[in-house]
Each structure stands twice: as C-alpha cells, then as structure tokens.
Amino acid sequence: HFDHVGGAVIRENGELKPAFKNATYWSNKQHWDWAVNPNQREKASFLKENILPIKESGQLKFIDAPLNEDNNDPFLPLSSAPFTPSISVRFVSGHTKGMMLPQIKYNDKTIVYMADLLPSAGHIPLPYVMAYDMFPLTTLNEKKVFFKEAVENNYILFFEHDAQTECCDVEQTEKGVRVKSSFSLESIL
C-alpha cells in the first residue's frame, strides 16, 4: 500500500525512478501480483506509480514464501523465510495478500516490524482488527498465532502507525494478550 512504499519512487527530470539507486527492493510473488492487479477496494492503495518503476529498473527481487505442507498455501498458518542470518520475513494475508513482516534478531532480542497486522498498540486485543483488512477473520487467526509466539519469546513489537507507542512487549493476562511495557526503539538498541 502507498503508506508503506511512499517515497520509494521519486520524480527525476520528469521520469519516475527508484529513490534509492543502489538498493534492492524486496517483495514476494503473491503480494506483487496482488498489488499490480488490485481488487476494487485496494485499487486506491496500490498506486502503480509507487511500484512499477521499481520493477522496470530491475531492482525488484522476490523472496519465496515457504509452502504450508498441508495445502500448498504459503501464507497459512503464519509462515516465515530466512533472509539473512539475523533477519527473517514473516508472511501474513489478513490485511492484504502476502504482506511481509521483517523479524530482526538484535543482540538477545527479536524485533518484529508489525506493518498492518498490528498497526498500533490499540489493535493488540485479539478482536480489534482494522476495517480496512481484506480478510478480517484471517487477521484474527494470524494475530492469535503470532501472540502465542510473541508472549513465549518476549518479542518486541515495532509499530508503523502508532503516534504514541513506538515499541512494546506483550504478556498474557486474564483478559487476553495486552501491552506489558512500552518503550522507544532507540532505548533497546
């Protein structure tokens, strides 16, 4: 969606070009196909001028989502693929098909960039999903699976859309998973 790739493409001498000339831009085949052939609801969010110049430049590469052994669906349940020794990519499809969440190992911590699976700390209660999710029941299931792992492994959740909470960890309470503590990313680096 434009709010996650805005700024990846610039206009230079009247031509649209990737903003970062030496970068490799990563996506996955399923998400790319979904983005370049959007449904009516997402058409206003997948702006071709934000993404096509990346592919046309030759700077686009795809990471493969591992297939689920049960049904050859790469996105159910939450799957992940190694990217580098310290980064893996999680795949989710409730918000939009094939959305990627970078998961970064840093020192003894695991930081997960939540993108739109959890756009803010306010979306942590399990039934709180965005009205803009394409498949809200899939989001609900993805959150449930993710929260179990996040609580067990003390993950740090890094939010895209939260104006007050940059990062938090979570805990299981009698009311479900909730924020354990909030902090800045800088404070843990």
Coordinates of N, CA and C in Angstrom, one line a residue:
H1 N 0.8 -1.2 0.0 CA 0.0 0.0 0.0 C 0.9 1.3 0.0
F2 N 0.3 2.3 -0.5 CA 1.1 3.6 -0.7 C 1.7 4.1 0.6
D3 N 1.1 3.8 1.8 CA 1.6 4.3 3.0 C 2.8 3.6 3.5
H4 N 3.1 2.4 2.9 CA 4.3 1.7 3.2 C 5.4 1.8 2.2
V5 N 5.1 2.2 1.0 CA 6.1 2.3 -0.1 C 6.3 3.8 -0.6
G6 N 5.4 4.7 -0.1 CA 5.6 6.1 -0.5 C 7.0 6.5 -0.2
G7 N 7.6 7.2 -1.2 CA 9.0 7.6 -1.0 C 10.0 6.7 -1.6
A8 N 9.5 5.5 -2.0 CA 10.4 4.5 -2.7 C 10.7 4.9 -4.1
V9 N 9.8 5.8 -4.7 CA 10.0 6.2 -6.0 C 10.0 7.8 -6.0
I10 N 10.8 8.4 -6.8 CA 10.9 9.8 -7.0 C 10.7 10.2 -8.4
R11 N 10.4 11.5 -8.6 CA 10.3 12.0 -10.0 C 11.7 12.8 -10.2
E12 N 12.4 12.3 -11.3 CA 13.7 12.9 -11.6 C 13.7 13.3 -13.1
N13 N 13.8 14.5 -13.4 CA 13.7 15.0 -14.8 C 12.5 14.5 -15.5
G14 N 11.4 14.6 -14.8 CA 10.1 14.2 -15.3 C 9.8 12.7 -15.4
E15 N 10.8 11.9 -14.9 CA 10.7 10.4 -15.0 C 10.6 9.9 -13.6
L16 N 9.7 8.8 -13.4 CA 9.6 8.1 -12.2 C 10.8 7.1 -12.1
K17 N 11.5 7.2 -10.9 CA 12.7 6.3 -10.7 C 12.7 5.9 -9.3
P18 N 13.3 4.7 -9.0 CA 13.5 4.4 -7.6 C 14.4 5.4 -6.9
A19 N 13.9 5.8 -5.7 CA 14.6 6.8 -4.9 C 16.0 6.3 -4.5
F20 N 16.2 5.1 -4.3 CA 17.5 4.5 -3.8 C 18.1 3.7 -5.0
K21 N 19.0 4.4 -5.7 CA 19.6 3.8 -6.9 C 20.4 2.5 -6.7
N22 N 21.0 2.3 -5.5 CA 21.8 1.1 -5.3 C 21.1 0.1 -4.5
A23 N 19.8 0.3 -4.2 CA 19.0 -0.6 -3.3 C 18.5 -1.8 -4.1
T24 N 18.2 -2.8 -3.4 CA 17.4 -3.9 -3.9 C 16.1 -3.8 -3.2
Y25 N 15.0 -3.8 -3.9 CA 13.6 -3.7 -3.3 C 13.1 -5.2 -3.3
W26 N 12.6 -5.6 -2.1 CA 12.1 -7.0 -1.9 C 10.6 -7.0 -1.8
S27 N 10.0 -8.0 -2.4 CA 8.6 -8.3 -2.2 C 8.5 -9.8 -2.4
N28 N 7.3 -10.3 -2.5 CA 7.1 -11.8 -2.9 C 6.1 -11.8 -4.0
K29 N 6.2 -12.9 -4.8 CA 5.4 -13.0 -6.0 C 3.9 -12.9 -5.7
Q30 N 3.4 -13.5 -4.7 CA 2.0 -13.4 -4.4 C 1.6 -12.0 -4.1
H31 N 2.3 -11.3 -3.3 CA 2.0 -9.9 -3.0 C 2.1 -9.0 -4.2
W32 N 3.2 -9.2 -4.9 CA 3.4 -8.3 -6.1 C 2.2 -8.5 -7.1
D33 N 1.8 -9.8 -7.3 CA 0.7 -10.0 -8.2 C -0.6 -9.3 -7.7
W34 N -0.8 -9.4 -6.4 CA -2.0 -8.8 -5.8 C -1.9 -7.3 -5.9
A35 N -0.7 -6.7 -5.8 CA -0.5 -5.2 -5.9 C -0.7 -4.7 -7.3
V36 N -0.2 -5.4 -8.3 CA -0.4 -4.9 -9.7 C -1.7 -5.3 -10.3
N37 N -2.5 -6.1 -9.7 CA -3.8 -6.4 -10.1 C -4.8 -6.3 -9.0
P38 N -4.9 -5.1 -8.4 CA -5.7 -4.9 -7.2 C -7.2 -5.1 -7.4
N39 N -7.8 -5.5 -6.3 CA -9.3 -5.5 -6.3 C -9.8 -4.1 -6.2
Q40 N -11.1 -3.9 -6.4 CA -11.7 -2.6 -6.3 C -11.5 -1.8 -5.0
R41 N -11.4 -2.6 -3.9 CA -11.3 -2.0 -2.6 C -9.9 -1.4 -2.4
E42 N -8.9 -2.1 -2.9 CA -7.5 -1.7 -2.7 C -6.9 -0.9 -3.9
K43 N -7.6 -0.7 -4.9 CA -7.1 0.0 -6.1 C -6.5 1.4 -5.7
A44 N -7.1 2.1 -4.8 CA -6.6 3.4 -4.4 C -5.4 3.3 -3.5
S45 N -5.0 2.1 -3.0 CA -3.9 2.0 -2.1 C -2.7 1.4 -2.8
F46 N -2.9 0.6 -3.9 CA -1.8 0.1 -4.7 C -1.6 1.0 -5.9
L47 N -0.9 2.1 -5.7 CA -0.7 3.1 -6.8 C 0.5 2.6 -7.7
K48 N 0.2 2.4 -9.0 CA 1.2 1.9 -9.9 C 2.4 2.7 -10.0
E49 N 2.3 4.1 -9.8 CA 3.4 4.9 -9.9 C 4.4 4.7 -8.7
N50 N 3.9 4.1 -7.6 CA 4.7 3.8 -6.5 C 5.5 2.5 -6.6
I51 N 5.1 1.6 -7.5 CA 5.7 0.3 -7.5 C 6.3 -0.1 -8.9
L52 N 5.6 0.3 -10.0 CA 6.1 -0.2 -11.3 C 7.5 0.3 -11.6
P53 N 7.9 1.5 -11.3 CA 9.2 1.9 -11.6 C 10.3 1.1 -10.9
I54 N 10.0 0.5 -9.8 CA 10.9 -0.4 -9.1 C 11.2 -1.6 -10.0
K55 N 10.1 -2.2 -10.5 CA 10.3 -3.4 -11.3 C 11.0 -3.0 -12.6
E56 N 10.6 -1.9 -13.2 CA 11.1 -1.5 -14.5 C 12.6 -1.2 -14.4
S57 N 13.1 -0.8 -13.2 CA 14.5 -0.5 -13.0 C 15.4 -1.8 -12.9
G58 N 14.7 -2.9 -12.7 CA 15.5 -4.2 -12.5 C 15.9 -4.3 -11.0
Q59 N 15.5 -3.5 -10.1 CA 15.9 -3.5 -8.7 C 15.0 -4.4 -7.9
L60 N 13.9 -4.9 -8.4 CA 13.0 -5.7 -7.7 C 13.4 -7.2 -7.6
K61 N 13.4 -7.8 -6.4 CA 13.6 -9.2 -6.3 C 12.5 -9.8 -5.4
F62 N 12.3 -11.1 -5.5 CA 11.3 -11.7 -4.8 C 11.9 -12.7 -3.8
I63 N 11.3 -12.7 -2.6 CA 11.7 -13.7 -1.6 C 10.6 -14.7 -1.6
D64 N 10.9 -16.0 -1.6 CA 9.9 -17.1 -1.7 C 9.3 -17.3 -0.3
A65 N 8.0 -17.4 -0.3 CA 7.3 -17.8 0.9 C 7.3 -19.3 1.0
P66 N 7.6 -19.9 2.1 CA 7.6 -21.4 2.2 C 6.2 -21.9 2.1
L67 N 6.0 -23.0 1.5 CA 4.6 -23.6 1.3 C 4.2 -24.3 2.6
N68 N 3.0 -24.2 3.0 CA 2.4 -24.9 4.1 C 2.3 -26.4 3.6
E69 N 2.8 -27.3 4.3 CA 2.8 -28.7 3.9 C 1.4 -29.3 3.7
D70 N 0.4 -28.7 4.4 CA -1.0 -29.3 4.3 C -1.7 -28.9 3.1
N71 N -1.5 -27.7 2.6 CA -2.4 -27.2 1.5 C -1.7 -26.4 0.4
N72 N -0.3 -26.4 0.4 CA 0.4 -25.7 -0.6 C 0.1 -24.2 -0.6
D73 N -0.4 -23.7 0.5 CA -0.7 -22.2 0.6 C 0.5 -21.6 1.4
P74 N 1.2 -20.7 0.8 CA 2.4 -20.2 1.5 C 2.1 -19.3 2.7
F75 N 0.8 -19.0 2.9 CA 0.5 -18.0 4.0 C -0.3 -18.5 5.1
L76 N -0.6 -19.8 5.2 CA -1.4 -20.3 6.3 C -0.7 -21.5 6.9
P77 N -0.5 -21.7 8.2 CA -0.6 -20.5 9.1 C 0.6 -19.6 8.9
L78 N 0.8 -18.7 9.8 CA 1.9 -17.7 9.7 C 3.2 -18.5 9.3
S79 N 3.8 -18.1 8.2 CA 5.0 -18.8 7.7 C 6.1 -17.7 7.7
S80 N 7.3 -18.2 7.7 CA 8.4 -17.2 7.6 C 9.5 -17.9 6.8
A81 N 10.4 -17.0 6.3 CA 11.5 -17.4 5.5 C 12.7 -16.7 5.9
P82 N 13.9 -17.4 5.9 CA 15.1 -16.7 6.3 C 15.5 -15.7 5.2
F83 N 16.1 -14.6 5.6 CA 16.5 -13.6 4.6 C 18.0 -13.4 4.8
T84 N 18.5 -13.1 6.0 CA 19.9 -13.0 6.3 C 20.1 -13.8 7.6
P85 N 21.3 -13.9 8.1 CA 21.4 -14.6 9.4 C 20.7 -14.0 10.5
S86 N 20.4 -12.7 10.5 CA 19.7 -12.0 11.6 C 18.3 -11.5 11.2
I87 N 17.9 -11.7 10.0 CA 16.6 -11.3 9.6 C 15.8 -12.4 8.9
S88 N 14.6 -12.6 9.3 CA 13.6 -13.5 8.6 C 12.4 -12.6 8.2
V89 N 11.6 -13.2 7.3 CA 10.4 -12.4 6.9 C 9.2 -13.3 7.2
R90 N 8.3 -12.8 7.9 CA 7.0 -13.5 8.2 C 6.0 -13.0 7.1
F91 N 5.1 -13.9 6.7 CA 4.1 -13.6 5.7 C 2.7 -13.7 6.4
V92 N 1.9 -12.7 6.1 CA 0.5 -12.7 6.6 C -0.4 -12.2 5.4
S93 N -1.6 -12.6 5.5 CA -2.5 -12.3 4.4 C -3.9 -11.8 4.8
G94 N -4.1 -11.4 6.1 CA -5.4 -10.9 6.5 C -5.6 -9.4 6.1
H95 N -4.6 -8.6 6.2 CA -4.7 -7.2 5.8 C -4.7 -7.1 4.3
T96 N -3.7 -7.7 3.7 CA -3.6 -7.8 2.2 C -2.8 -9.0 1.9
K97 N -3.1 -9.6 0.8 CA -2.4 -10.9 0.5 C -0.9 -10.8 0.4
G98 N -0.2 -11.6 1.2 CA 1.3 -11.7 1.1 C 2.0 -10.6 1.8
M99 N 1.4 -9.8 2.7 CA 2.2 -8.8 3.4 C 3.3 -9.4 4.2
M100 N 4.5 -8.7 4.2 CA 5.7 -9.2 4.8 C 6.0 -8.4 6.1
L101 N 6.4 -9.1 7.1 CA 6.8 -8.5 8.4 C 8.2 -8.9 8.7
P102 N 9.2 -8.0 8.6 CA 10.6 -8.3 8.9 C 10.7 -8.6 10.4
Q103 N 11.4 -9.7 10.7 CA 11.7 -10.1 12.1 C 13.2 -10.1 12.2
I104 N 13.7 -9.2 13.1 CA 15.1 -8.9 13.3 C 15.7 -9.4 14.6
K105 N 16.7 -10.2 14.5 CA 17.4 -10.6 15.8 C 18.5 -9.6 16.0
Y106 N 18.5 -9.0 17.2 CA 19.4 -7.9 17.5 C 19.9 -8.2 19.0
N107 N 21.2 -8.5 19.1 CA 21.7 -9.0 20.4 C 20.9 -10.1 20.9
D108 N 20.3 -10.0 22.0 CA 19.4 -11.1 22.5 C 18.0 -10.9 22.4
K109 N 17.6 -9.9 21.5 CA 16.2 -9.6 21.3 C 15.7 -9.9 19.9
T110 N 14.4 -10.1 19.8 CA 13.7 -10.2 18.5 C 12.8 -9.1 18.3
I111 N 13.0 -8.3 17.3 CA 12.1 -7.2 16.9 C 11.3 -7.5 15.7
V112 N 10.0 -7.4 15.8 CA 9.1 -7.6 14.7 C 8.4 -6.3 14.2
Y113 N 8.7 -6.0 13.0 CA 8.1 -4.8 12.4 C 6.6 -5.2 12.0
M114 N 5.6 -4.6 12.7 CA 4.3 -5.2 12.7 C 3.5 -4.7 11.4
A115 N 4.0 -3.7 10.7 CA 3.2 -3.3 9.5 C 1.8 -3.1 9.8
D116 N 0.9 -3.7 9.1 CA -0.6 -3.6 9.3 C -1.2 -4.8 9.9
L117 N -0.4 -5.8 10.3 CA -1.0 -6.9 11.1 C -1.5 -6.3 12.5
L118 N -0.6 -5.4 13.0 CA -0.9 -4.7 14.3 C -0.4 -3.3 14.0
P119 N -1.2 -2.4 13.4 CA -0.7 -1.1 13.1 C -0.4 -0.2 14.4
S120 N -1.1 -0.5 15.5 CA -0.8 0.2 16.7 C -1.0 -0.6 17.9
A121 N -0.6 -0.2 19.1 CA -0.8 -0.9 20.3 C -2.3 -1.0 20.6
G122 N -3.1 -0.1 20.1 CA -4.5 -0.1 20.3 C -5.2 -1.3 19.6
H123 N -4.5 -2.0 18.7 CA -5.0 -3.1 18.0 C -4.6 -4.4 18.6
I124 N -4.0 -4.4 19.8 CA -3.5 -5.6 20.4 C -4.6 -6.5 20.9
P125 N -5.7 -6.0 21.5 CA -6.7 -7.0 21.8 C -7.2 -7.8 20.6
L126 N -7.2 -9.1 20.8 CA -7.4 -10.1 19.7 C -8.5 -9.7 18.7
P127 N -9.7 -9.3 19.2 CA -10.8 -9.0 18.2 C -10.6 -7.6 17.5
Y128 N -9.7 -6.8 17.9 CA -9.5 -5.5 17.3 C -8.7 -5.6 16.0
V129 N -9.4 -5.6 14.9 CA -8.8 -5.7 13.6 C -9.3 -4.4 12.8
M130 N -8.5 -4.0 11.8 CA -8.9 -2.9 11.1 C -10.1 -3.1 10.1
A131 N -10.9 -2.1 9.9 CA -12.0 -2.3 8.9 C -11.4 -2.4 7.5
Y132 N -10.2 -1.9 7.4 CA -9.5 -2.0 6.0 C -8.9 -3.3 5.7
D133 N -8.9 -4.3 6.7 CA -8.3 -5.6 6.4 C -9.2 -6.3 5.3
M134 N -8.5 -6.9 4.4 CA -9.2 -7.6 3.3 C -9.9 -8.8 3.9
F135 N -9.3 -9.5 4.8 CA -9.8 -10.8 5.3 C -9.7 -10.7 6.9
P136 N -10.6 -10.1 7.5 CA -10.5 -9.8 9.0 C -10.4 -11.1 9.8
L137 N -11.1 -12.2 9.4 CA -11.0 -13.4 10.2 C -9.6 -14.1 10.0
T138 N -9.0 -13.9 8.9 CA -7.6 -14.3 8.7 C -6.7 -13.5 9.6
T139 N -6.9 -12.2 9.6 CA -6.1 -11.3 10.5 C -6.3 -11.8 12.0
L140 N -7.5 -12.1 12.4 CA -7.7 -12.6 13.7 C -6.9 -13.8 14.0
N141 N -7.0 -14.8 13.1 CA -6.2 -16.0 13.3 C -4.7 -15.8 13.3
E142 N -4.2 -14.9 12.4 CA -2.8 -14.6 12.4 C -2.3 -13.9 13.7
K143 N -3.2 -13.0 14.2 CA -2.8 -12.4 15.5 C -2.7 -13.4 16.6
K144 N -3.7 -14.3 16.6 CA -3.7 -15.4 17.7 C -2.5 -16.2 17.6
V145 N -2.1 -16.7 16.5 CA -0.9 -17.5 16.3 C 0.4 -16.6 16.7
F146 N 0.4 -15.4 16.2 CA 1.6 -14.5 16.4 C 1.7 -14.2 17.9
F147 N 0.6 -13.9 18.6 CA 0.6 -13.5 20.0 C 1.2 -14.7 20.9
K148 N 0.8 -15.9 20.6 CA 1.3 -17.0 21.4 C 2.9 -17.0 21.3
E149 N 3.4 -16.9 20.1 CA 4.8 -16.9 19.9 C 5.5 -15.6 20.5
A150 N 4.8 -14.5 20.4 CA 5.4 -13.2 20.9 C 5.5 -13.3 22.4
V151 N 4.5 -13.8 23.1 CA 4.5 -13.9 24.5 C 5.6 -14.9 25.0
E152 N 5.6 -16.0 24.4 CA 6.6 -17.1 24.7 C 8.0 -16.6 24.5
N153 N 8.3 -15.8 23.5 CA 9.6 -15.5 23.2 C 10.0 -14.0 23.5
N154 N 9.1 -13.3 24.2 CA 9.3 -11.9 24.6 C 9.7 -11.0 23.4
Y155 N 9.0 -11.1 22.3 CA 9.3 -10.3 21.1 C 9.0 -8.8 21.4
I156 N 9.7 -8.0 20.7 CA 9.5 -6.6 20.7 C 8.7 -6.2 19.5
L157 N 7.5 -5.6 19.7 CA 6.7 -5.3 18.6 C 6.9 -3.8 18.2
F158 N 7.3 -3.6 17.0 CA 7.6 -2.2 16.5 C 6.5 -1.8 15.5
F159 N 5.8 -0.7 15.9 CA 4.6 -0.3 15.2 C 4.8 0.8 14.1
E160 N 4.1 0.6 13.1 CA 4.1 1.5 11.9 C 3.3 2.8 12.1
H161 N 2.1 2.6 12.7 CA 1.1 3.7 12.7 C 0.7 4.2 14.0
D162 N 1.5 4.0 15.1 CA 1.1 4.4 16.4 C 1.9 5.7 16.8
A163 N 1.1 6.7 17.0 CA 1.7 8.0 17.3 C 2.3 8.1 18.7
Q164 N 1.8 7.2 19.6 CA 2.3 7.3 21.0 C 3.2 6.1 21.4
T165 N 3.0 5.0 20.8 CA 3.7 3.8 21.3 C 4.6 3.3 20.1
E166 N 5.9 3.5 20.2 CA 6.8 3.1 19.1 C 7.0 1.5 19.2
C167 N 7.3 1.0 20.4 CA 7.5 -0.4 20.6 C 6.9 -0.8 21.9
C168 N 6.6 -2.1 22.0 CA 6.2 -2.7 23.2 C 6.5 -4.2 23.3
D169 N 6.4 -4.8 24.4 CA 6.4 -6.2 24.5 C 5.0 -6.6 25.1
V170 N 4.6 -7.8 25.0 CA 3.2 -8.2 25.4 C 3.3 -9.3 26.4
E171 N 2.2 -9.5 27.1 CA 2.0 -10.6 28.1 C 0.6 -11.1 28.1
Q172 N 0.4 -12.3 28.5 CA -0.9 -12.9 28.6 C -1.5 -12.5 29.9
T173 N -2.7 -12.0 29.9 CA -3.4 -11.6 31.1 C -4.8 -12.3 31.1
E174 N -5.5 -12.2 32.1 CA -6.9 -12.8 32.2 C -7.8 -12.3 31.1
K175 N -7.5 -11.1 30.6 CA -8.3 -10.5 29.5 C -7.8 -10.8 28.1
G176 N -6.7 -11.6 28.0 CA -6.1 -11.8 26.8 C -4.7 -11.2 26.7
V177 N -4.1 -11.1 25.6 CA -2.8 -10.5 25.4 C -2.9 -9.0 25.5
R178 N -2.0 -8.4 26.3 CA -2.0 -7.0 26.5 C -0.6 -6.4 26.5
V179 N -0.4 -5.1 26.4 CA 0.9 -4.5 26.5 C 1.5 -4.7 27.8
K180 N 2.7 -5.2 27.8 CA 3.4 -5.4 29.1 C 4.2 -4.1 29.4
S181 N 5.0 -3.6 28.5 CA 5.6 -2.3 28.7 C 5.8 -1.6 27.3
S182 N 5.9 -0.3 27.3 CA 6.1 0.5 26.1 C 7.4 1.2 26.2
F183 N 8.1 1.4 25.0 CA 9.4 2.0 25.0 C 9.7 2.4 23.6
S184 N 10.8 3.2 23.5 CA 11.3 3.6 22.1 C 12.2 2.5 21.6
L185 N 12.3 2.5 20.3 CA 13.3 1.5 19.7 C 14.7 1.9 20.1
E186 N 15.0 3.2 20.1 CA 16.3 3.7 20.5 C 16.7 3.1 21.9
S187 N 15.8 3.0 22.8 CA 16.2 2.6 24.1 C 16.7 1.1 24.2
I188 N 16.4 0.3 23.2 CA 16.8 -1.1 23.2 C 18.0 -1.3 22.3
L189 N 18.4 -0.3 21.5 CA 19.5 -0.5 20.5 C 20.8 -0.3 21.1

